[in-house]
Amino acid sequence: MPELIGKPMDRVDGRLKVTGRAPYAYEHQVPNAVYATLVMSTIANGRIVSIDTRAAQRTSGVLLVMTHLNAPKLPQLQSQAKKPPTGRIVQVLQDNLVRYANQPIGVVLAESLEAAMEGAHLVEVKYAAEQPHLELEPRLSQAVAPEKVGGAQDPAVTHRGDAQAGMAESDVRIDHVYSTPFEVHNPMEPHATIAVWDAPDHLTLYDATQGVFTDRERVAQLFGLEPQNVHVISPYIGGGFGSKGPVWSHVILAAMAAKQVNRPVKLAVTRPQMFGMLGFRSQTRQALAAGANHDGSLTALTHETICHTSTFEEFVESASLPSRMLYAAPNNSTSHKLIRSDIGTPSFMRAPGEAPGTYGLEAAMDELAYELKMDPLEFRLKNYADTDPEKKLPWSSKSLRECYRQGAERFGWSKRSPEPRSMRQGNALIGWGMATAEYPTRRSPSSASARLNADGTFSVDAGTQDLGTGPYTIMTQIAADSFGVPPDRVKFRLGDTLLPQTPVSGGSQTAASTGSAVYLAAQALREKLIQMAISDPQSPLSAVSSQDVVIENGRLFSRSNPSKGETFQSLLARRGQPHVEAQANAKPGAEKERYSMYAFGAQFAEVHVDADLGHIKVARMTACFGAGRILNAKTAHSQFMGGMVWGISMALYEGAATDYRLGRWVNNNLAEYHVPTNADVGKIDVLWVNEKDDHINPIGAKGIGEIGITGATAAIANAVFHATGKRVRDLPITLDKIIA
Ligand code: MOS
């Protein structure tokens, strides 16, 4: 059988999804369910003076209106300081304080969704409002450095060499501020939870979550339950992009409400309610300075990021991280600072840190290349880091040179005319820009099990999640390859805390972590089956050496004498066993101390800018990535492309529009929160290098969920400058900024 791993196999869950038979969290059928609707704060800072629920209570079908006045107390909330890393401090009706706009302040429970919504509209709230503060620029003096960034792994501030001296000795330098707006994830499927108390101390949750086990841990903690008494089920997710990583307030509220009415509760967050309490990307203010010698070699690079956090919790958008490792600058300083604002806590959003950070860094590198009158790609090659300049470690693998070469060749970069405004087609100013992509390679401990069934099919289990990105499919491929069977003989299950324990699907780590566990479990079962055959006197393979056994098309046979062999079914039938099973744990080893592990890529963009109106269109993009072993050419292509489209979005469209007087985001819907439509996306060309990396994990995959967006934004922003000669350093680059 040809090797399945890497093949462009169709999604195994594709048919279920397009026929509407894949149940998302809210669609699970639970008898006797009650519908919940959230009531949200309309102010961003202050307290509730009174809350009148009488009219809501009188609404036909309404069972209960839960507010801070009658909600059960959660004593375990005092231990929020001990929350797990993916936990967040929740607002679950424990006091009358309003900390941000769109904070949940009530839950209406009714026999129908309509009654619950009507009741929610009838709740009358009086506030004592205070002036909210959500702006960065006027409050820069309040910024303070946190200790750690990037999931509490990396220091917030670093120095290498002497950046000031390096700047002083440079021939050419730049010093600019780049800013990015608040951005809200907006997955297709809004967050939703069904909470069922099966017993006073046992809770089942159908939840749209990126981490069934982290969900279980956090919920158990807040309700004082044993983790094994919380069962989380999440077989299908309509996108997450980081927003479904932590456990947010609505999950806890659904479980609290279900306890109050002693019935299952269904709670779906509405689109407008998603703007505030479920995480978002903070605004960033990135000050970048860089100096170089006339020959283009960097003498110094500094990157200082200031972003928001909430008034009650710290989260850092770690945008300065790329400037530590991407270029061989001998002198380097980076920092992150936070300003407390009257907002919900910002959170992980696809390529947290790296997405805005590679925008700032790669726009600055473009500016310095122009100052040097050097081709932007040449300039990057001149400063190529052959080892990690920060960690002083070799790369586990790095194909960035090859990515630059292949990407540039496919794009036709050598035909670029260097002068801004020098390429034109009719009324369209043509611009070409490029940038570097990078994302860390991570993994966490994960486990999986594999089982041969009597009918010759295989069941493979891991608790993990599929956000819509492909784990169902790639895990099936990995397992089927080990067993030498066609993929339709393998049934892979995920999204359930009753299955083997796995980490959260974040940080692009699912393929590397759980893919490795699935691989090891499948290999262990394969080995077990071979041993069973050769040690069984009745098997035709009896006494054949294990190295001589080949498995193909569901049959074990001797390589040297293929007529000697048997099927999995006969092997199992003779033993009278219903199935044979193997388990495996995969966990990181010492590779992190020996290597610096990243995926890299090169992004190229062509924009057409209307010379009169300033309207920008991304006509085409080419990117080439080096991301280890690619497990499925089709889902990988979609992942990379999706990231690049998000880069278009970040460059030209996205941003939550803030009313700073009221502390509210006013475009809290998909009509006004702009993301690109098909008409906004030109041709997207995705390439990758076949990169072999034996150091990172057993399957050699680096993870591709996030790298696609990195560098994409800067490539487009740099193309806009090349087209127009106008440098906009404030995202999104809208036409008003071009014609201003
Ligand atoms: Mo990703 S933003 O780490 O889910």
mmCIF file of N, CA and C and ligand atoms in Angstrom, residues 185 210 240-246 281 347-352 439 442 467 504-509 646 705-706, ligand 1:
data_model
loop_
_atom_site.group_PDB
_atom_site.id
_atom_site.type_symbol
_atom_site.label_atom_id
_atom_site.label_comp_id
_atom_site.label_asym_id
_atom_site.label_seq_id
_atom_site.Cartn_x
_atom_site.Cartn_y
_atom_site.Cartn_z
ATOM 1 N N HIS A 185 -12.155 37.198 17.460
ATOM 2 C CA HIS A 185 -12.003 35.962 16.683
ATOM 3 C C HIS A 185 -13.164 35.686 15.723
ATOM 4 N N GLN A 210 -11.770 24.079 22.736
ATOM 5 C CA GLN A 210 -10.506 23.614 22.157
ATOM 6 C C GLN A 210 -9.765 22.682 23.106
ATOM 7 N N GLY A 240 -12.284 27.990 16.180
ATOM 8 C CA GLY A 240 -11.950 28.470 17.525
ATOM 9 C C GLY A 240 -10.947 29.611 17.461
ATOM 10 N N PHE A 241 -9.839 29.378 16.752
ATOM 11 C CA PHE A 241 -8.789 30.395 16.555
ATOM 12 C C PHE A 241 -8.232 30.900 17.877
ATOM 13 N N GLY A 242 -8.358 30.102 18.929
ATOM 14 C CA GLY A 242 -7.878 30.512 20.253
ATOM 15 C C GLY A 242 -9.014 30.889 21.184
ATOM 16 N N SER A 243 -10.143 31.345 20.632
ATOM 17 C CA SER A 243 -11.219 31.862 21.490
ATOM 18 C C SER A 243 -11.875 30.774 22.320
ATOM 19 N N LYS A 244 -11.760 29.522 21.887
ATOM 20 C CA LYS A 244 -12.365 28.437 22.653
ATOM 21 C C LYS A 244 -11.307 27.654 23.441
ATOM 22 N N GLY A 245 -10.147 28.287 23.638
ATOM 23 C CA GLY A 245 -9.110 27.671 24.456
ATOM 24 C C GLY A 245 -9.450 27.737 25.939
ATOM 25 N N PRO A 246 -9.629 28.921 26.484
ATOM 26 C CA PRO A 246 -9.949 29.025 27.907
ATOM 27 C C PRO A 246 -11.411 28.665 28.187
ATOM 28 N N ARG A 281 -8.027 39.872 20.539
ATOM 29 C CA ARG A 281 -6.623 40.286 20.517
ATOM 30 C C ARG A 281 -6.544 41.738 20.978
ATOM 31 N N SER A 347 -6.924 37.559 24.970
ATOM 32 C CA SER A 347 -6.566 36.145 25.007
ATOM 33 C C SER A 347 -5.833 35.724 23.747
ATOM 34 N N PHE A 348 -5.528 34.432 23.710
ATOM 35 C CA PHE A 348 -4.896 33.827 22.544
ATOM 36 C C PHE A 348 -5.757 34.040 21.306
ATOM 37 N N MET A 349 -5.181 34.575 20.260
ATOM 38 C CA MET A 349 -5.867 34.646 18.970
ATOM 39 C C MET A 349 -4.857 34.232 17.909
ATOM 40 N N ARG A 350 -5.279 33.377 17.056
ATOM 41 C CA ARG A 350 -4.430 32.719 16.052
ATOM 42 C C ARG A 350 -3.084 33.419 15.831
ATOM 43 N N ALA A 351 -2.027 32.687 16.159
ATOM 44 C CA ALA A 351 -0.670 33.200 16.211
ATOM 45 C C ALA A 351 -0.565 34.363 17.197
ATOM 46 N N PRO A 352 -0.972 34.101 18.468
ATOM 47 C CA PRO A 352 -0.844 35.158 19.481
ATOM 48 C C PRO A 352 0.600 35.637 19.547
ATOM 49 N N TYR A 439 6.780 30.473 13.308
ATOM 50 C CA TYR A 439 5.964 30.111 14.463
ATOM 51 C C TYR A 439 6.670 28.992 15.234
ATOM 52 N N ARG A 442 5.798 23.383 19.037
ATOM 53 C CA ARG A 442 5.539 23.000 20.427
ATOM 54 C C ARG A 442 4.949 21.605 20.480
ATOM 55 N N LEU A 467 -11.011 21.425 15.470
ATOM 56 C CA LEU A 467 -11.660 22.735 15.357
ATOM 57 C C LEU A 467 -12.251 22.963 13.976
ATOM 58 N N VAL A 504 -4.690 20.747 25.237
ATOM 59 C CA VAL A 504 -5.548 21.729 24.575
ATOM 60 C C VAL A 504 -5.077 21.900 23.126
ATOM 61 N N SER A 505 -6.003 22.123 22.222
ATOM 62 C CA SER A 505 -5.639 22.400 20.830
ATOM 63 C C SER A 505 -5.337 23.879 20.701
ATOM 64 N N GLY A 506 -4.122 24.236 21.020
ATOM 65 C CA GLY A 506 -3.663 25.624 20.936
ATOM 66 C C GLY A 506 -2.181 25.585 20.649
ATOM 67 N N GLY A 507 -1.639 26.738 20.270
ATOM 68 C CA GLY A 507 -0.204 26.785 20.007
ATOM 69 C C GLY A 507 0.223 25.862 18.874
ATOM 70 N N SER A 508 -0.687 25.548 17.971
ATOM 71 C CA SER A 508 -0.378 24.705 16.803
ATOM 72 C C SER A 508 0.232 23.364 17.203
ATOM 73 N N GLN A 509 -0.225 22.783 18.333
ATOM 74 C CA GLN A 509 0.483 21.619 18.851
ATOM 75 C C GLN A 509 -0.262 20.291 18.689
ATOM 76 N N TRP A 646 -6.397 35.259 6.547
ATOM 77 C CA TRP A 646 -6.498 36.065 7.769
ATOM 78 C C TRP A 646 -5.464 37.194 7.764
ATOM 79 N N GLY A 705 -1.098 25.325 12.222
ATOM 80 C CA GLY A 705 -2.356 26.045 12.475
ATOM 81 C C GLY A 705 -2.207 27.554 12.474
ATOM 82 N N GLU A 706 -1.001 28.035 12.720
ATOM 83 C CA GLU A 706 -0.885 29.479 12.928
ATOM 84 C C GLU A 706 0.116 30.173 12.027
HETATM 85 MO MO1 MOS B 1 -4.253 29.103 19.210
HETATM 86 S S1 MOS B 1 -4.562 31.121 19.247
HETATM 87 O O1 MOS B 1 -2.969 28.966 20.328
HETATM 88 O O2 MOS B 1 -5.739 28.365 19.653
#
